[in-house]
Structures are given as structure tokens and as C-alpha cells.
PDB file of C-alpha atoms and ligand atoms in Angstrom:
ATOM      1  CA  MET A 748       0.000   0.000   0.000  1.00  0.00           C
ATOM      2  CA  ARG A 749       1.353   3.382  -0.987  1.00  0.00           C
ATOM      3  CA  LEU A 750       1.290   6.110   1.653  1.00  0.00           C
ATOM      4  CA  LEU A 751       1.178   9.884   1.475  1.00  0.00           C
ATOM      5  CA  PRO A 752       3.320  10.956   4.447  1.00  0.00           C
ATOM      6  CA  VAL A 753       1.924  14.505   4.484  1.00  0.00           C
ATOM      7  CA  ALA A 754      -1.846  14.615   4.062  1.00  0.00           C
ATOM      8  CA  PRO A 755      -3.978  17.365   5.609  1.00  0.00           C
ATOM      9  CA  ARG A 756      -7.146  16.323   7.411  1.00  0.00           C
ATOM     10  CA  PRO A 757     -10.437  17.144   5.664  1.00  0.00           C
ATOM     11  CA  PHE A 758     -12.599  19.889   7.137  1.00  0.00           C
ATOM     12  CA  GLY A 759     -16.123  18.871   8.133  1.00  0.00           C
ATOM     13  CA  ASP A 760     -17.820  21.025   5.484  1.00  0.00           C
ATOM     14  CA  GLU A 761     -15.215  20.524   2.767  1.00  0.00           C
ATOM     15  CA  LEU A 762     -15.875  19.391  -0.789  1.00  0.00           C
ATOM     16  CA  LEU A 763     -14.118  16.084  -1.489  1.00  0.00           C
ATOM     17  CA  THR A 764     -12.244  17.453  -4.521  1.00  0.00           C
ATOM     18  CA  SER A 765     -11.118  20.401  -2.404  1.00  0.00           C
ATOM     19  CA  TRP A 766      -9.476  18.019   0.059  1.00  0.00           C
ATOM     20  CA  GLN A 767      -7.963  15.929  -2.755  1.00  0.00           C
ATOM     21  CA  CYS A 768      -6.504  19.077  -4.314  1.00  0.00           C
ATOM     22  CA  ARG A 769      -5.047  20.141  -0.951  1.00  0.00           C
ATOM     23  CA  VAL A 770      -3.376  16.728  -0.596  1.00  0.00           C
ATOM     24  CA  ALA A 771      -2.122  16.714  -4.191  1.00  0.00           C
ATOM     25  CA  CYS A 772      -0.658  20.225  -3.769  1.00  0.00           C
ATOM     26  CA  ARG A 773       1.654  18.862  -1.057  1.00  0.00           C
ATOM     27  CA  TYR A 774       3.260  16.751  -3.763  1.00  0.00           C
ATOM     28  CA  SER A 775       3.170  19.288  -6.614  1.00  0.00           C
ATOM     29  CA  SER A 776       0.704  16.939  -8.225  1.00  0.00           C
ATOM     30  CA  THR A 777      -2.966  16.675  -9.208  1.00  0.00           C
ATOM     31  CA  PRO A 778      -5.674  14.314  -7.942  1.00  0.00           C
ATOM     32  CA  PRO A 779      -5.663  12.305 -11.220  1.00  0.00           C
ATOM     33  CA  GLN A 780      -1.880  11.863 -10.951  1.00  0.00           C
ATOM     34  CA  ILE A 781      -2.234  10.718  -7.328  1.00  0.00           C
ATOM     35  CA  GLU A 782      -4.893   8.213  -8.433  1.00  0.00           C
ATOM     36  CA  VAL A 783      -2.553   6.713 -11.035  1.00  0.00           C
ATOM     37  CA  TRP A 784       0.104   6.504  -8.314  1.00  0.00           C
ATOM     38  CA  LEU A 785      -2.468   4.741  -6.090  1.00  0.00           C
ATOM     39  CA  GLY A 786      -2.877   2.138  -8.811  1.00  0.00           C
ATOM     40  CA  ARG A 787      -6.156   3.121 -10.422  1.00  0.00           C
ATOM     41  CA  PRO A 788      -7.151   4.793 -13.680  1.00  0.00           C
ATOM     42  CA  PRO A 789      -7.557   8.516 -12.993  1.00  0.00           C
ATOM     43  CA  THR A 790     -10.914  10.258 -12.810  1.00  0.00           C
ATOM     44  CA  PRO A 791     -10.779  13.490 -14.835  1.00  0.00           C
ATOM     45  CA  MET A 792     -11.294  16.633 -12.748  1.00  0.00           C
ATOM     46  CA  ARG A 793     -13.743  18.608 -14.873  1.00  0.00           C
ATOM     47  CA  ALA A 794     -15.844  16.028 -16.644  1.00  0.00           C
ATOM     48  CA  SER A 795     -16.875  14.012 -13.638  1.00  0.00           C
ATOM     49  CA  PHE A 796     -18.831  15.818 -10.941  1.00  0.00           C
ATOM     50  CA  ARG A 797     -20.730  12.577 -10.249  1.00  0.00           C
ATOM     51  CA  ALA A 798     -17.599  10.410  -9.975  1.00  0.00           C
ATOM     52  CA  ARG A 799     -15.606  12.923  -7.941  1.00  0.00           C
ATOM     53  CA  ASP A 800     -17.869  14.872  -5.585  1.00  0.00           C
ATOM     54  CA  PHE A 801     -21.325  13.386  -5.818  1.00  0.00           C
ATOM     55  CA  GLN A 802     -20.896   9.615  -5.652  1.00  0.00           C
ATOM     56  CA  PRO A 803     -17.194   8.730  -5.663  1.00  0.00           C
ATOM     57  CA  ASP A 804     -16.041   5.199  -6.348  1.00  0.00           C
ATOM     58  CA  GLU A 805     -15.751   3.290  -3.050  1.00  0.00           C
ATOM     59  CA  ASP A 806     -12.502   1.565  -3.974  1.00  0.00           C
ATOM     60  CA  MET A 807     -10.916   4.875  -4.927  1.00  0.00           C
ATOM     61  CA  THR A 808     -12.144   6.475  -1.692  1.00  0.00           C
ATOM     62  CA  TRP A 809     -10.651   3.547   0.207  1.00  0.00           C
ATOM     63  CA  ARG A 810      -7.305   4.058  -1.545  1.00  0.00           C
ATOM     64  CA  TRP A 811      -7.253   7.791  -0.753  1.00  0.00           C
ATOM     65  CA  ALA A 812      -8.192   7.068   2.868  1.00  0.00           C
ATOM     66  CA  ARG A 813      -5.591   4.341   3.346  1.00  0.00           C
ATOM     67  CA  ALA A 814      -2.824   6.373   1.698  1.00  0.00           C
ATOM     68  CA  SER A 815      -3.660   9.337   3.965  1.00  0.00           C
ATOM     69  CA  ARG A 816      -4.207   7.243   7.102  1.00  0.00           C
ATOM     70  CA  LEU A 817      -7.811   8.398   7.400  1.00  0.00           C
ATOM     71  CA  ASN A 818     -10.958   6.497   8.237  1.00  0.00           C
ATOM     72  CA  GLU A 819     -12.683   5.639   4.961  1.00  0.00           C
ATOM     73  CA  ARG A 820     -16.040   6.683   6.408  1.00  0.00           C
ATOM     74  CA  ASP A 821     -14.660  10.147   7.244  1.00  0.00           C
ATOM     75  CA  LEU A 822     -13.830  10.616   3.582  1.00  0.00           C
ATOM     76  CA  GLN A 823     -17.001   9.025   2.247  1.00  0.00           C
ATOM     77  CA  ARG A 824     -19.136  11.431   4.269  1.00  0.00           C
ATOM     78  CA  LEU A 825     -17.688  14.299   2.186  1.00  0.00           C
ATOM     79  CA  ALA A 826     -19.537  12.886  -0.841  1.00  0.00           C
ATOM     80  CA  LEU A 827     -22.472  15.092  -1.747  1.00  0.00           C
ATOM     81  CA  CYS A 828     -24.810  12.113  -2.215  1.00  0.00           C
ATOM     82  CA  ASP A 829     -24.722  11.747   1.597  1.00  0.00           C
ATOM     83  CA  LEU A 830     -26.637  15.047   1.904  1.00  0.00           C
ATOM     84  CA  GLU A 831     -29.739  13.415   0.390  1.00  0.00           C
ATOM     85  CA  ARG A 832     -30.155  16.043  -2.300  1.00  0.00           C
ATOM     86  CA  PRO A 833     -30.477  14.994  -5.944  1.00  0.00           C
ATOM     87  CA  GLU A 834     -27.528  15.560  -8.258  1.00  0.00           C
ATOM     88  CA  ASP A 835     -29.323  18.322 -10.178  1.00  0.00           C
ATOM     89  CA  CYS A 836     -29.340  20.460  -7.002  1.00  0.00           C
ATOM     90  CA  TYR A 837     -25.623  21.109  -7.511  1.00  0.00           C
ATOM     91  CA  VAL A 838     -23.565  23.273  -9.822  1.00  0.00           C
ATOM     92  CA  THR A 839     -21.556  20.525 -11.497  1.00  0.00           C
ATOM     93  CA  ASN A 840     -18.963  22.654 -13.313  1.00  0.00           C
ATOM     94  CA  PRO A 841     -16.495  24.021 -10.744  1.00  0.00           C
ATOM     95  CA  LEU A 842     -15.860  27.030 -12.989  1.00  0.00           C
ATOM     96  CA  ASP A 843     -19.519  28.045 -12.610  1.00  0.00           C
ATOM     97  CA  ARG A 844     -19.501  27.848  -8.795  1.00  0.00           C
ATOM     98  CA  GLY A 845     -19.144  30.833  -6.548  1.00  0.00           C
ATOM     99  CA  VAL A 846     -16.586  31.091  -3.792  1.00  0.00           C
ATOM    100  CA  CYS A 847     -16.612  33.404  -0.785  1.00  0.00           C
ATOM    101  CA  PRO A 848     -13.499  35.586  -0.484  1.00  0.00           C
ATOM    102  CA  VAL A 849     -14.432  36.473   3.130  1.00  0.00           C
ATOM    103  CA  CYS A 850     -14.366  32.808   4.166  1.00  0.00           C
ATOM    104  CA  LEU A 851     -11.158  32.203   2.191  1.00  0.00           C
ATOM    105  CA  ASP A 852      -9.527  35.175   3.947  1.00  0.00           C
ATOM    106  CA  ALA A 853     -10.725  33.820   7.303  1.00  0.00           C
ATOM    107  CA  ASP A 854      -9.094  30.457   6.464  1.00  0.00           C
ATOM    108  CA  ALA A 855      -5.794  32.211   5.854  1.00  0.00           C
ATOM    109  CA  GLU A 856      -6.120  34.307   9.045  1.00  0.00           C
ATOM    110  CA  LYS A 857      -6.526  31.090  11.026  1.00  0.00           C
ATOM    111  CA  GLY A 858      -3.274  29.892   9.489  1.00  0.00           C
ATOM    112  CA  GLY A 859      -4.956  27.077   7.579  1.00  0.00           C
ATOM    113  CA  ASP A 860      -5.454  26.137   3.965  1.00  0.00           C
ATOM    114  CA  HIS A 861      -8.115  27.741   1.833  1.00  0.00           C
ATOM    115  CA  TYR A 862     -10.775  25.186   1.060  1.00  0.00           C
ATOM    116  CA  CYS A 863     -14.047  24.949  -0.862  1.00  0.00           C
ATOM    117  CA  ARG A 864     -17.191  24.355   1.171  1.00  0.00           C
ATOM    118  CA  ARG A 865     -19.707  21.754   0.067  1.00  0.00           C
ATOM    119  CA  ASN A 866     -22.606  24.195   0.306  1.00  0.00           C
ATOM    120  CA  TRP A 867     -20.950  26.501  -2.242  1.00  0.00           C
ATOM    121  CA  ALA A 868     -21.863  23.841  -4.840  1.00  0.00           C
ATOM    122  CA  HIS A 869     -25.611  24.136  -4.095  1.00  0.00           C
ATOM    123  CA  VAL A 870     -27.535  25.638  -7.012  1.00  0.00           C
ATOM    124  CA  GLU A 871     -29.317  28.036  -4.653  1.00  0.00           C
ATOM    125  CA  ALA A 872     -26.055  29.345  -3.124  1.00  0.00           C
ATOM    126  CA  ALA A 873     -26.173  32.975  -4.233  1.00  0.00           C
ATOM    127  CA  VAL A 874     -24.374  34.334  -1.178  1.00  0.00           C
ATOM    128  CA  CYS A 875     -22.336  32.663   1.542  1.00  0.00           C
ATOM    129  CA  GLU A 876     -24.281  31.722   4.665  1.00  0.00           C
ATOM    130  CA  GLU A 877     -21.498  33.184   6.803  1.00  0.00           C
TER     131      GLU A 877
HETATM  132 ZN1   ZN B1022     -18.297  33.126   3.346  1.00  0.00          ZN
END
């Protein structure tokens, strides 16, 4: 089993791809490149909202969890399908999603990583709840 010695912990309200990008950044890599390294065909970043954030493959989630020494369930709960909202209640293209600069600045002030919140992907998210 391959291990990622430096892997940040996911935040409770974080989008799964946000966490994967934060991990991959530690290795000057991308999530698809990490997935190849973990022994699986990569899932493309843009073309696969369903496979990445909505209902990720269980084996791939297991590989990410094991490599990062996380509980698989803690990663699986970041999947949007766990929120019991249908897939069409989300903005699937990350380029069409809003982000909140106030929250991102607050992340930096706390000395942590910027990260994307799951509720920013909701179609009705016009302004940040914070
Ligand atoms: Zn905000």
C-alpha cells in the first residue's frame, strides 16, 4: 500500500475534490496523478462531478483514505450524495460555482489552507451563509 506521508485532514464542510486538491498540492501533483500513483485509472477533474464529488467510487475512496491514514467513512461522508439532495441540485462545473473571499480570507487568518465548502456547490447558493 502506498502512503502519502503529508496529508492534511479534511474539514467537516469541505468538498471532497477540495481536500484531494489540498493533498495533491503537497506533492506538486494533481488528484488524477495521485490516483494513477495509487494504482487506479484517474478520474478526470472537470468532466466528472458525479464520480468525484457526488458519488465517488468506493474503492478509490478507500485508496485515498488508506494512503492518507484516514478512516474511509470520514472521507465518504464528504460525498455530496450523503446530503440526500439529488444531483441536479448542484452546480456541477467548478468554474460556474461561486466562492466566498471572506471565508477564504478567514481560512488564511486562522493559518490554515483555503478550502471549498460543500454548500458553495448548491444551485441556490447565491451568497455565503457566513
Ligand atoms: Zn463566506
